[in-house]
Short mmCIF file of C-alpha atoms in Angstrom, two decimals:
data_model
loop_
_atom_site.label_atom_id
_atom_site.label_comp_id
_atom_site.label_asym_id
_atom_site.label_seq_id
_atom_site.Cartn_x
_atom_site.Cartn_y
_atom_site.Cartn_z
CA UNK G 26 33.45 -22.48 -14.60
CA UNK G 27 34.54 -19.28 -13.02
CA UNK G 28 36.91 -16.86 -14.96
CA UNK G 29 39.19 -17.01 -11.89
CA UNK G 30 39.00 -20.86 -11.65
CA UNK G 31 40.37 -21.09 -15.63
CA UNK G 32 43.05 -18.19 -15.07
CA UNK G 33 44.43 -20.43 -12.55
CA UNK G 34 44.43 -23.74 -14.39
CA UNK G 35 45.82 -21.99 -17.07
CA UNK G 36 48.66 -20.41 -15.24
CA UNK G 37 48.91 -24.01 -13.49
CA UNK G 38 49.37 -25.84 -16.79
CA UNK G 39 51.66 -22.79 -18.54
CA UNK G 40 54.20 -23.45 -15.21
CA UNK G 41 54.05 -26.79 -15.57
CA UNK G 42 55.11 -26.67 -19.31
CA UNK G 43 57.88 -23.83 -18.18
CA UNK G 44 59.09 -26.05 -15.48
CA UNK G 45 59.53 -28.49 -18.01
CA UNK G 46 62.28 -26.13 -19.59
CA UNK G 47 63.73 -25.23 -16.03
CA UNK G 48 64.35 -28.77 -15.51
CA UNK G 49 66.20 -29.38 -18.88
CA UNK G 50 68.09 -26.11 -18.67
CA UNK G 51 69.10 -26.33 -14.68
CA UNK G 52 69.61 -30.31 -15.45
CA UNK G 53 72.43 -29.81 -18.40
CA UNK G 54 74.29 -27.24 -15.81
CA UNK G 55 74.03 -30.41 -12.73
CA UNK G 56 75.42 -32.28 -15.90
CA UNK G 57 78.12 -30.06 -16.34
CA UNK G 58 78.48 -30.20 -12.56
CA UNK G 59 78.34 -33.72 -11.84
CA UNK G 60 81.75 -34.26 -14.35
CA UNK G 61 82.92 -31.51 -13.26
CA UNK G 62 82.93 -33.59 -9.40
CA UNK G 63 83.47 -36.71 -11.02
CA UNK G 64 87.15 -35.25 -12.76
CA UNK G 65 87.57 -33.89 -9.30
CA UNK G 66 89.37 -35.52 -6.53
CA UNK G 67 87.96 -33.03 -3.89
CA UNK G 68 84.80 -35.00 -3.57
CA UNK G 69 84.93 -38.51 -3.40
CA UNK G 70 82.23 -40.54 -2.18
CA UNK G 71 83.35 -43.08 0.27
CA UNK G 72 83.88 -46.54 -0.84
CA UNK G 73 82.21 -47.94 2.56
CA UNK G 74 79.28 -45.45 1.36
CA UNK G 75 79.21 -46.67 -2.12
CA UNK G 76 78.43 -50.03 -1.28
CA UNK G 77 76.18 -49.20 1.91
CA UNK G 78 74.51 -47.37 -1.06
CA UNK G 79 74.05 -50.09 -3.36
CA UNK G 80 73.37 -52.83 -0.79
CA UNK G 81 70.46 -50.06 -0.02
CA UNK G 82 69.50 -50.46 -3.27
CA UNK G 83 69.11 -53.90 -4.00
CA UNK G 84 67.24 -54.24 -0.84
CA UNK G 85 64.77 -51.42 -1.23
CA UNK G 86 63.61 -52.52 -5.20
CA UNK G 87 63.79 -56.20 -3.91
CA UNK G 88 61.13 -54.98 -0.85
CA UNK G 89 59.14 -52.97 -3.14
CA UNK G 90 58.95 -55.84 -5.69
CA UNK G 91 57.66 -58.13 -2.72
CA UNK G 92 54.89 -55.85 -0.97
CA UNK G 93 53.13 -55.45 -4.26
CA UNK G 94 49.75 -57.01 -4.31
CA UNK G 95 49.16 -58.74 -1.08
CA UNK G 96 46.10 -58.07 -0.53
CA UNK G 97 44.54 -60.95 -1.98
CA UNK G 98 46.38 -63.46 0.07
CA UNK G 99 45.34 -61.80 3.25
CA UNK G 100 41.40 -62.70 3.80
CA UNK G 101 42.36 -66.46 3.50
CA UNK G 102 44.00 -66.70 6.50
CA UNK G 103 41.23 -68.08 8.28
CA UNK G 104 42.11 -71.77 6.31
CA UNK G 105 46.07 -71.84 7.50
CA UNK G 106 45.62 -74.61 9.33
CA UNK G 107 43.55 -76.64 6.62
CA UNK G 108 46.91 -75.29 4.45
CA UNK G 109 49.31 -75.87 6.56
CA UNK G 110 48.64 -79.83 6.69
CA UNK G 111 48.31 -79.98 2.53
CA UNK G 112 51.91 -78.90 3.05
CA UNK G 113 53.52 -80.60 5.18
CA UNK G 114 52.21 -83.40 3.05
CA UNK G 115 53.55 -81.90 -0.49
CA UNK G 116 56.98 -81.30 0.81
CA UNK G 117 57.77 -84.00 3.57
CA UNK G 118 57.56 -87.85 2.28
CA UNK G 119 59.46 -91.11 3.08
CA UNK G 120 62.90 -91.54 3.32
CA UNK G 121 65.24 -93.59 0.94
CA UNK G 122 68.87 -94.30 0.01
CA UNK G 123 70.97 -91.26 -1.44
CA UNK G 124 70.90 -91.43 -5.25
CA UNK G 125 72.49 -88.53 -5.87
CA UNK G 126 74.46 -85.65 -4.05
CA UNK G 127 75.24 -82.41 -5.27
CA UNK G 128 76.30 -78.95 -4.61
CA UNK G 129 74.17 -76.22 -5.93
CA UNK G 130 75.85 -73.21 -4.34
CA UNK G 131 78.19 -72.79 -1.75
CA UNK G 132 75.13 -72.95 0.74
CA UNK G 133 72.19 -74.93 -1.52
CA UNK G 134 72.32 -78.90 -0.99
CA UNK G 135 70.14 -80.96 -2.99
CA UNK G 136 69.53 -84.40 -2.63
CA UNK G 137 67.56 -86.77 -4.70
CA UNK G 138 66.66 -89.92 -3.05
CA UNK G 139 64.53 -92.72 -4.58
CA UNK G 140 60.81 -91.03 -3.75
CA UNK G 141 61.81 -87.28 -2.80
CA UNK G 142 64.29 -84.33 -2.66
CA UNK G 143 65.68 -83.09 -0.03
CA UNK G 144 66.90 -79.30 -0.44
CA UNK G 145 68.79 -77.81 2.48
CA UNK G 146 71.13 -75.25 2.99
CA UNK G 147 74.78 -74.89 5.01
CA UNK G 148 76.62 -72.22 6.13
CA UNK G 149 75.84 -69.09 7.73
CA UNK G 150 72.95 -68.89 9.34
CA UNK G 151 69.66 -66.44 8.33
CA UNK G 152 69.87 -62.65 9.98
CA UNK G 153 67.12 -61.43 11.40
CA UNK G 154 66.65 -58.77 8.84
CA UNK G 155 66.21 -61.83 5.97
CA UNK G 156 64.10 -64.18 8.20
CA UNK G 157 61.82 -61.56 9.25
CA UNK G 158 60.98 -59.98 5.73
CA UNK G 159 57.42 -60.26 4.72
CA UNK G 160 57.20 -60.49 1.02
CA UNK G 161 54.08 -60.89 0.04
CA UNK G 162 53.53 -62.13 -3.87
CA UNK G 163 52.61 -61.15 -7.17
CA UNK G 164 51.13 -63.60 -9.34
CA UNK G 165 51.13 -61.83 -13.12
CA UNK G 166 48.89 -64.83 -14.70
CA UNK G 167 46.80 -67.50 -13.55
CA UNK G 168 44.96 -69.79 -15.87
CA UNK G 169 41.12 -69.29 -16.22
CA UNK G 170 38.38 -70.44 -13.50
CA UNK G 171 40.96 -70.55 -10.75
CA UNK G 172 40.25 -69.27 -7.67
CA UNK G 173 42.29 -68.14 -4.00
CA UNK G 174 41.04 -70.50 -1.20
CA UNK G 175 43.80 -70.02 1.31
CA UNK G 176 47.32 -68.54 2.07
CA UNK G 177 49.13 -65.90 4.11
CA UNK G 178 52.05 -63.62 4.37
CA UNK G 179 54.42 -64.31 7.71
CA UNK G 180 57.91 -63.21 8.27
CA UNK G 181 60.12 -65.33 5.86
CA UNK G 182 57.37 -67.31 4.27
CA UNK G 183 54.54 -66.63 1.90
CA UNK G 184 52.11 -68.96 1.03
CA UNK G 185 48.94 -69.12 -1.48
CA UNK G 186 46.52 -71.61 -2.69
CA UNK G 187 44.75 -71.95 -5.81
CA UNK G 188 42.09 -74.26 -6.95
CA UNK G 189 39.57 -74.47 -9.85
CA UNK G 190 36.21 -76.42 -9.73
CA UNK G 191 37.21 -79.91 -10.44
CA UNK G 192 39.88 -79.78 -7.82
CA UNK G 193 43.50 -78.82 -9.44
CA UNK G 194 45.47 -76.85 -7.00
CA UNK G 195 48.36 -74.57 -7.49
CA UNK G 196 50.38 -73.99 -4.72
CA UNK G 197 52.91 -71.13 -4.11
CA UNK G 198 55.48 -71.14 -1.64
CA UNK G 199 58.22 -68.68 -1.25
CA UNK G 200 60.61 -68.56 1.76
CA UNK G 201 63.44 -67.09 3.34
CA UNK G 202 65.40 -70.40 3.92
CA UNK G 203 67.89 -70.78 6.36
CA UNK G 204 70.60 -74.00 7.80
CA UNK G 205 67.54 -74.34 10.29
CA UNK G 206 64.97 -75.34 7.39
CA UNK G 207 65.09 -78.53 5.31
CA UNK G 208 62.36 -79.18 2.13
CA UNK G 209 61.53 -82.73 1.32
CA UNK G 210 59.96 -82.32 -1.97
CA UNK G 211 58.25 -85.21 -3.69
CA UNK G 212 59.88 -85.88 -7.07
CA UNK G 213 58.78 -90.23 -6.67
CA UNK G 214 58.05 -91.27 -10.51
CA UNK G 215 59.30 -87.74 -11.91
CA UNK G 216 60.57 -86.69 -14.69
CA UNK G 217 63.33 -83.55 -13.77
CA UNK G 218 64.10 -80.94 -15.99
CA UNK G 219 66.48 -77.88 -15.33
CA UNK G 220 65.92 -74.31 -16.68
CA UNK G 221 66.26 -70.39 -15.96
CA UNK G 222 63.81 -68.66 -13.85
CA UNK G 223 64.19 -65.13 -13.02
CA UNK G 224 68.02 -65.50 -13.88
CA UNK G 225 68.49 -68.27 -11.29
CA UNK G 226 68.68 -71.98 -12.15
CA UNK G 227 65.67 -73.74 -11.39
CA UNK G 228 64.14 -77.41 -11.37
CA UNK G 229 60.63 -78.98 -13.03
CA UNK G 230 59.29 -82.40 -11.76
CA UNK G 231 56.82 -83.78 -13.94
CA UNK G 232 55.21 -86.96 -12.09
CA UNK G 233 54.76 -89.73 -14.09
CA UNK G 234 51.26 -89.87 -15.19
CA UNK G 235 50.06 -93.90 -14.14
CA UNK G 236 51.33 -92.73 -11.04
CA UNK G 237 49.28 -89.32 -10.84
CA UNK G 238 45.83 -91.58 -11.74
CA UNK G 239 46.99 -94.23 -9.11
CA UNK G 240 47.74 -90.77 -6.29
CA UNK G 241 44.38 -89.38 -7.49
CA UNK G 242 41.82 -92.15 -7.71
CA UNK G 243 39.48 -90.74 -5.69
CA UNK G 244 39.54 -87.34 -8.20
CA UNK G 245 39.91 -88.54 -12.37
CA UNK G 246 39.90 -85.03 -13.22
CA UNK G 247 43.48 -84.57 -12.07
CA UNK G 248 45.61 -86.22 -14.32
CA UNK G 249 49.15 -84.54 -13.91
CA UNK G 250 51.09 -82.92 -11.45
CA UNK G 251 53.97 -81.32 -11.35
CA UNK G 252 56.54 -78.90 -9.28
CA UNK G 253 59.10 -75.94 -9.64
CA UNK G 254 61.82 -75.03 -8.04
CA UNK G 255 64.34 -72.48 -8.39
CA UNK G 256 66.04 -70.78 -5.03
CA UNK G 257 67.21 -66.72 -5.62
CA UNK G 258 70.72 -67.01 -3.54
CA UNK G 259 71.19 -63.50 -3.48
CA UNK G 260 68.00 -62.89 -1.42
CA UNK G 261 67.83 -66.35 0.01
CA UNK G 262 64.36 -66.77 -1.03
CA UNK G 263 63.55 -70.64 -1.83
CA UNK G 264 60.67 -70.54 -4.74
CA UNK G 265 58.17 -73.85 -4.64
CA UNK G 266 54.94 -73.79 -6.84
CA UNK G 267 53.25 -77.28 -7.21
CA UNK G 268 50.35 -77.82 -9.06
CA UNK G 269 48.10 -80.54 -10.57
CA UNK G 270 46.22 -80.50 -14.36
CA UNK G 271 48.94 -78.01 -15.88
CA UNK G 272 50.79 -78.06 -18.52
CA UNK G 273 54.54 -77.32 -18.27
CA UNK G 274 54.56 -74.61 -20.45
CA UNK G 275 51.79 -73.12 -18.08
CA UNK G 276 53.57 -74.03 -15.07
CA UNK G 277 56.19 -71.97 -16.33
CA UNK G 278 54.11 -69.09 -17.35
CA UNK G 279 52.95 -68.97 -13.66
CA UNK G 280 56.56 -69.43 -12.44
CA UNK G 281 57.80 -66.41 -14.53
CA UNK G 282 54.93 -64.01 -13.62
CA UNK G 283 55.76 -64.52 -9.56
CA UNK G 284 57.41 -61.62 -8.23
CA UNK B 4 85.56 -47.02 -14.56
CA UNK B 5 82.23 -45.69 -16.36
CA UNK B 6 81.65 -42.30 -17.86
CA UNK B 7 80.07 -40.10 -15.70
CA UNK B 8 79.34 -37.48 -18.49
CA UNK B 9 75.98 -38.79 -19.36
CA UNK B 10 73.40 -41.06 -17.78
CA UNK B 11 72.22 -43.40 -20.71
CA UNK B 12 70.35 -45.47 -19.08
CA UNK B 13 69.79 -48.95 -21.09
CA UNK B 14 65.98 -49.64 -21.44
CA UNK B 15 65.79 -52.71 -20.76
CA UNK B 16 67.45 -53.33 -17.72
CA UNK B 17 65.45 -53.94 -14.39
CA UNK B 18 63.86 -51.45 -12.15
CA UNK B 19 67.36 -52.54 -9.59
CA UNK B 20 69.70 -51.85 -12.04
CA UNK B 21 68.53 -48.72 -13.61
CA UNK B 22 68.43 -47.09 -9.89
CA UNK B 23 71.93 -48.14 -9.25
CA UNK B 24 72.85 -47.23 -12.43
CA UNK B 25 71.63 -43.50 -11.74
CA UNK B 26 73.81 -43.77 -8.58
CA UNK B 27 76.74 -44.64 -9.91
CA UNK B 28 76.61 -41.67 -12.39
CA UNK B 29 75.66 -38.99 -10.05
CA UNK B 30 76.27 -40.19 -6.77
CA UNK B 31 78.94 -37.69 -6.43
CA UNK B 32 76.03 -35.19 -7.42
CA UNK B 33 73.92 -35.93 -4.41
CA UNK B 34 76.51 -35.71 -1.74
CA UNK B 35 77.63 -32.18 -2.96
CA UNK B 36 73.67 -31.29 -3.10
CA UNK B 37 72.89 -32.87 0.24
CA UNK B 38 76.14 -31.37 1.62
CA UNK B 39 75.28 -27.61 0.96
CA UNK B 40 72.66 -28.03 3.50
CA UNK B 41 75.35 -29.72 6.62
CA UNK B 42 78.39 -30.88 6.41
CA UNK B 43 78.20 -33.44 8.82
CA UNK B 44 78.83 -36.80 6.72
CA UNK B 45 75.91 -39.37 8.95
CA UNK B 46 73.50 -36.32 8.00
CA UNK B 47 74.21 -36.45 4.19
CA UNK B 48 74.17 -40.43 4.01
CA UNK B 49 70.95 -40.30 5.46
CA UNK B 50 69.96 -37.71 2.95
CA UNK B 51 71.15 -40.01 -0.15
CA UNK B 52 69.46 -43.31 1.24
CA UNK B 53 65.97 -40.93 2.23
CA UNK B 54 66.30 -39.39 -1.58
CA UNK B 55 67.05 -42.55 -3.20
CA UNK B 56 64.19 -44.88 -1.65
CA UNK B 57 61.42 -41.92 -2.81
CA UNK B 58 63.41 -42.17 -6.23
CA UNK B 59 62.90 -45.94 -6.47
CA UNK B 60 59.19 -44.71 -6.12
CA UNK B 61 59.15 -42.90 -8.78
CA UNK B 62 61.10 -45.39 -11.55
CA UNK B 63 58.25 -45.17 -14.20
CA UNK B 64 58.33 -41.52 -13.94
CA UNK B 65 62.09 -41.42 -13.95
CA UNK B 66 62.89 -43.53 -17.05
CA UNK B 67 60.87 -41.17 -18.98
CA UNK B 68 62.88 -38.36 -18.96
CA UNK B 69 66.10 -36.92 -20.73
CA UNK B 70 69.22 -37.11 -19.23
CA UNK B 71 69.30 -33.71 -17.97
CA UNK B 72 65.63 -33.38 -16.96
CA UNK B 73 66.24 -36.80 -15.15
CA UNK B 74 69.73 -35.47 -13.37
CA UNK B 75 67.60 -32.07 -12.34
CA UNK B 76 65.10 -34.64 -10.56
CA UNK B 77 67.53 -36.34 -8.72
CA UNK B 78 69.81 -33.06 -7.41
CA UNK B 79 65.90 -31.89 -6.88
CA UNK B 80 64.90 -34.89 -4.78
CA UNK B 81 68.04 -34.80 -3.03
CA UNK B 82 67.58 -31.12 -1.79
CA UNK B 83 63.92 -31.39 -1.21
CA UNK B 84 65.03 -34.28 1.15
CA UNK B 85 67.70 -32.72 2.81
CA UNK B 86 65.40 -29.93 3.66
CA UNK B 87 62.36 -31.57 4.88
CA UNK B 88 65.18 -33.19 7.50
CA UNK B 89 66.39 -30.64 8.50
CA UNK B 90 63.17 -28.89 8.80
CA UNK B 91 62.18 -31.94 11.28
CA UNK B 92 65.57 -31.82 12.86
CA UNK B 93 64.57 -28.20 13.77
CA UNK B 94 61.50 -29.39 14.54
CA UNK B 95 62.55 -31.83 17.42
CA UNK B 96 64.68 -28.96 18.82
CA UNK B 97 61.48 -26.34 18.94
CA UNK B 98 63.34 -23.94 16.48
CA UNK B 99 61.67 -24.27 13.93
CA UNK B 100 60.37 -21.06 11.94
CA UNK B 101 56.42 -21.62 11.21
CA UNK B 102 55.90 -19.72 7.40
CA UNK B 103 52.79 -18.41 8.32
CA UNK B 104 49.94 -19.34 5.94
CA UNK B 105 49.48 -16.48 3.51
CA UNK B 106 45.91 -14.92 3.42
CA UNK B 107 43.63 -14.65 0.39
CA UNK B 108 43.92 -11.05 0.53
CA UNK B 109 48.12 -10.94 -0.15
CA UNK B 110 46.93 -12.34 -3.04
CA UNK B 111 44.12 -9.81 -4.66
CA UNK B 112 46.19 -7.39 -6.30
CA UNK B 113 48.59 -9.15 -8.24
CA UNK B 114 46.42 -11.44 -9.99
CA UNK B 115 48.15 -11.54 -13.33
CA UNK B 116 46.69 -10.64 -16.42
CA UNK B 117 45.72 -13.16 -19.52
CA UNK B 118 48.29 -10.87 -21.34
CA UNK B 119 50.73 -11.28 -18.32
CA UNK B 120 50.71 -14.93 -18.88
CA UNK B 121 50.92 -15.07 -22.64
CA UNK B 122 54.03 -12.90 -22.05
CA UNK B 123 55.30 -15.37 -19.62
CA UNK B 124 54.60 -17.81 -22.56
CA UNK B 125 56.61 -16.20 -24.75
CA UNK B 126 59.84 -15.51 -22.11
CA UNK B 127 60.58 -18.93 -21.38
CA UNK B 128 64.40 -18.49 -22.13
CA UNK B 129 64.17 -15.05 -19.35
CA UNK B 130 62.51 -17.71 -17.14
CA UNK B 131 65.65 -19.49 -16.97
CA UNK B 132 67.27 -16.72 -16.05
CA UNK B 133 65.19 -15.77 -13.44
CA UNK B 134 65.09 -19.21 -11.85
CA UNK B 135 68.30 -19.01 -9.83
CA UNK B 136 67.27 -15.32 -8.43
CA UNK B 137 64.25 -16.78 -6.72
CA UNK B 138 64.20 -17.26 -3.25
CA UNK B 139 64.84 -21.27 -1.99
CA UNK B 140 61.31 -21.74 -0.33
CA UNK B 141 59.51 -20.43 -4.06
CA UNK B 142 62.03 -22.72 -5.65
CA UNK B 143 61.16 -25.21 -3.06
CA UNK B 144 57.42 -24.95 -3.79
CA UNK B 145 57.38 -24.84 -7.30
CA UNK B 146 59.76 -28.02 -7.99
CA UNK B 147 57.67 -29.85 -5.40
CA UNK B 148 54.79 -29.25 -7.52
CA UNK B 149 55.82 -29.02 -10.89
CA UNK B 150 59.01 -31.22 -10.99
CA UNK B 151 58.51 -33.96 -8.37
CA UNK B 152 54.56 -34.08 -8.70
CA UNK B 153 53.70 -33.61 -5.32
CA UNK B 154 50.00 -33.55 -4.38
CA UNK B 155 48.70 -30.72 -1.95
CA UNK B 156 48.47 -33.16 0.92
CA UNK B 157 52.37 -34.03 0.30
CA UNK B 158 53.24 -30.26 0.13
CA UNK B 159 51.30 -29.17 2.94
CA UNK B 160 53.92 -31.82 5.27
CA UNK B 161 56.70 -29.99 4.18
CA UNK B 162 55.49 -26.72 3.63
CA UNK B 163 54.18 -27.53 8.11
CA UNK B 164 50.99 -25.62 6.28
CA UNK B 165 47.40 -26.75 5.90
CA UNK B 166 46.68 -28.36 2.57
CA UNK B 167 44.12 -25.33 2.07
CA UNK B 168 47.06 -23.23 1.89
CA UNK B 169 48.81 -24.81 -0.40
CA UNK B 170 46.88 -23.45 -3.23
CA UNK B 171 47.71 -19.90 -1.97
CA UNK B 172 51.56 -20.86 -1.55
CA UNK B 173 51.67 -21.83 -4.86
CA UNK B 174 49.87 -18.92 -6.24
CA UNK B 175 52.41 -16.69 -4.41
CA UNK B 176 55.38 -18.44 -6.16
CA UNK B 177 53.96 -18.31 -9.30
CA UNK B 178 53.38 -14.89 -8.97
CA UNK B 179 56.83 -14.10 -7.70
CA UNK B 180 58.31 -15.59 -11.04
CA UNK B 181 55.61 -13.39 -13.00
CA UNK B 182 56.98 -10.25 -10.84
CA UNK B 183 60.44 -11.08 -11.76
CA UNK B 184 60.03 -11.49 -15.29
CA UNK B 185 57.96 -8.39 -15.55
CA UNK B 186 60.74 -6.62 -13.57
CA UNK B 187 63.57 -8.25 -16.05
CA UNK B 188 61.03 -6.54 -19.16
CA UNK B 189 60.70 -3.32 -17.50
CA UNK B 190 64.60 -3.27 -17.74
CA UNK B 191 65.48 -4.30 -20.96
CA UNK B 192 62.66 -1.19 -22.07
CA UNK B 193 64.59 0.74 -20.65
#
């Protein structure tokens, strides 16, 4: 390497050590400056801007949080229409007499009925700005031998499709909901359990496992299946992962490492 | 109401919460920055929101640093924003002043010395002196590079130079700072 060439990457390096000290030294005086403004009634910051601000905020590390890692969904979109069906199927089932009613928000309305649940929502209707949010998904941990075979990324709903070679499935769902949308989930012959996930309260149905051999006798390698659910109300973002031959605790795993 | 006399951000809270926490301490901070460059209030709101979705960007980098080495990066962000928009504003309305590109040869006869630099080294208290007497667009450069951790490509945008000419640009600031501290040593000799 050229004299010249090391001169300048040391002068490049010795500035970026001295800038180091500019920042800490010009950094305690914008210290200094920023009490000095915040004692100081000469410049307040506009409540109306203050939240504008923060609503900016939550929005912008919410959408950043979503766009990570799409890619993989994306050359599976050829199979949405093989997909689509295996959903319909997961989440709408027969109807039955109303077991149980209950509020789970102001705008969340779950309803358990003898063979499924049905989760709407009332109120004010989705904005444009929600509905047409792409999200895309990050899935932190998958257990071994599991493969994508299908999904996609539209505005207000992601989808993607796992399965290993004996046929399990997971199944990942996340959606913008809206008063427009209802989900029939199939919770027939399961066991429901409530938890935390991602700070919002969320639902696991275990299906009872004579009736997962009796669903699957065409497969014996599945032999359970169960579903999540949890709904994010501040981002109206309805969460759905079902999946067969997993244990809860890995269910869970999988539910925690979605963001 | 919170403090506002230091930042103390907790570690563990989420990437959303650490960013509005940084707000809420010095959002007071980047309206006065963004409002030395205009006064007009739509201008400096846009500012903010521009300089705080490039600092959301840059949250691993940001809960690394001290308090005050953290607040410089934000009042820096801020201003490099507020410039680069007003540069386009200019821009739209043709008024814009190109910087020319500078040419290898400005460059030949101040290439500073080995001893130069070890001297430079050794004056990092004069360099903080010397800081606020430097012109904006060699302040401009230099935080770009060394503070934010801009890339060439990224300077060259708001430099309006080509990324070839970066290298000289920077070369020119650095040597301004040398010149200034040499200047400052010349004095005190005498």
């Amino acid at each position: 390497m050229k004299h010249d060439q090391l001169m300048e990457q040391y002068e490049d390096t010795l500035f970026a050590l001295l800038m180091e000290s500019i920042a800490e030294s010009e950094g305690q005086k914008e210290l200094l400056r920023n009490e000095e403004l915040a004692d100081s009634s000469e410049f307040e910051v506009p409540d109306s801007a203050d939240r504008q601000m923060e609503e900016m905020i939550r929005k912008a590390v919410e959408k950043k949080h979503r766009t990570r890692k799409l890619q993989f969904i994306r050359p599976a979109a050829k199979r949405i229409a093989l997909i689509a069906a295996t959903a319909a199927l997961m989440f709408t089932v027969a109807y039955a007499s109303v077991e149980e009613f209950r509020v789970f928000t102001l705008n969340t309305i779950i309803e358990v009925f003898d063979s499924y649940t049905r989760i709407s929502f009332t109120g004010d209707s989705m904005t444009d700005e929600y509905s047409n949010q792409h999200y895309g998904i990050t899935v932190d941990w998958l257990p071994e031998h599991y493969t994508i075979f299908a999904g996609w990324d539209n505005p207000g709903h992601t989808f993607a499709a796992f399965k290993d070679d004996v046929g399990s499935v997971i199944e990942i769902n996340v959606d913008t909901y809206s008063s427009a949308i209802v989900y029939n989930v199939d919770t027939e012959a399961c066991t429901k359990k409530d938890l935390t996930m991602h700070g919002f309260p969320a639902s696991i149905y275990v299906k009872d496992p004579e009736v997962v051999r009796a669903r699957y006798v065409d497969n014996p390698h599945i032999t359970s299946e169960m579903t999540i659910i949890w709904i994010d109300e501040i981002n109206r973002i309805i969460t759905m992962i079902h999946a067969t031959n997993l244990t809860e605790e890995e269910m869970i795993r999988i539910a925690e490492g979605i963001h | 109401m919170e403090s506002k006399k230091t930042i103390v951000v907790p570690e563990s809270c989420s990437d959303q919460e650490f960013i509005l926490h940084i707000y809420r301490k010095l959002n007071r901070l980047m309206f006065y920055t963004a409002n030395k460059y205009t006064v007009d209030c739509q201008y400096n709101e846009e500012v903010v929101q521009e300089s705080i979705r490039k600092l959301i960007e840059k949250i691993p980098t940001l809960r690394g640093l001290s308090d005050a080495a953290l607040t410089y990066y934000v009042v820096a962000t801020v201003r490099n924003t507020a410039i680069n928009l007003l540069k386009r504003q200019k821009r739209q309305l043709g008024v814009v002043a190109c910087i020319g590109d500078p040419q290898e040869d400005d460059l030949h006869d101040t290439t500073p010395s080995l001893d130069d630099l070890l001297i430079m080294r050794e004056q990092i208290d004069k360099l903080k002196e010397v800081w606020p007497q430097l012109d904006e667009e060699t302040r401009y450069i230099l935080e770009g590079k060394y503070i934010l951790g801009y890339d060439n490509d990224e300077l060259s945008k708001f430099l309006d130079c080509k990324p070839n000419s970066v290298r000289m640009k920077l070369t020119r600031a650095r040597r301004k700072v040398l010149n200034l501290l040499k200047e400052g040593e010349s004095l005190d000799e005498t």
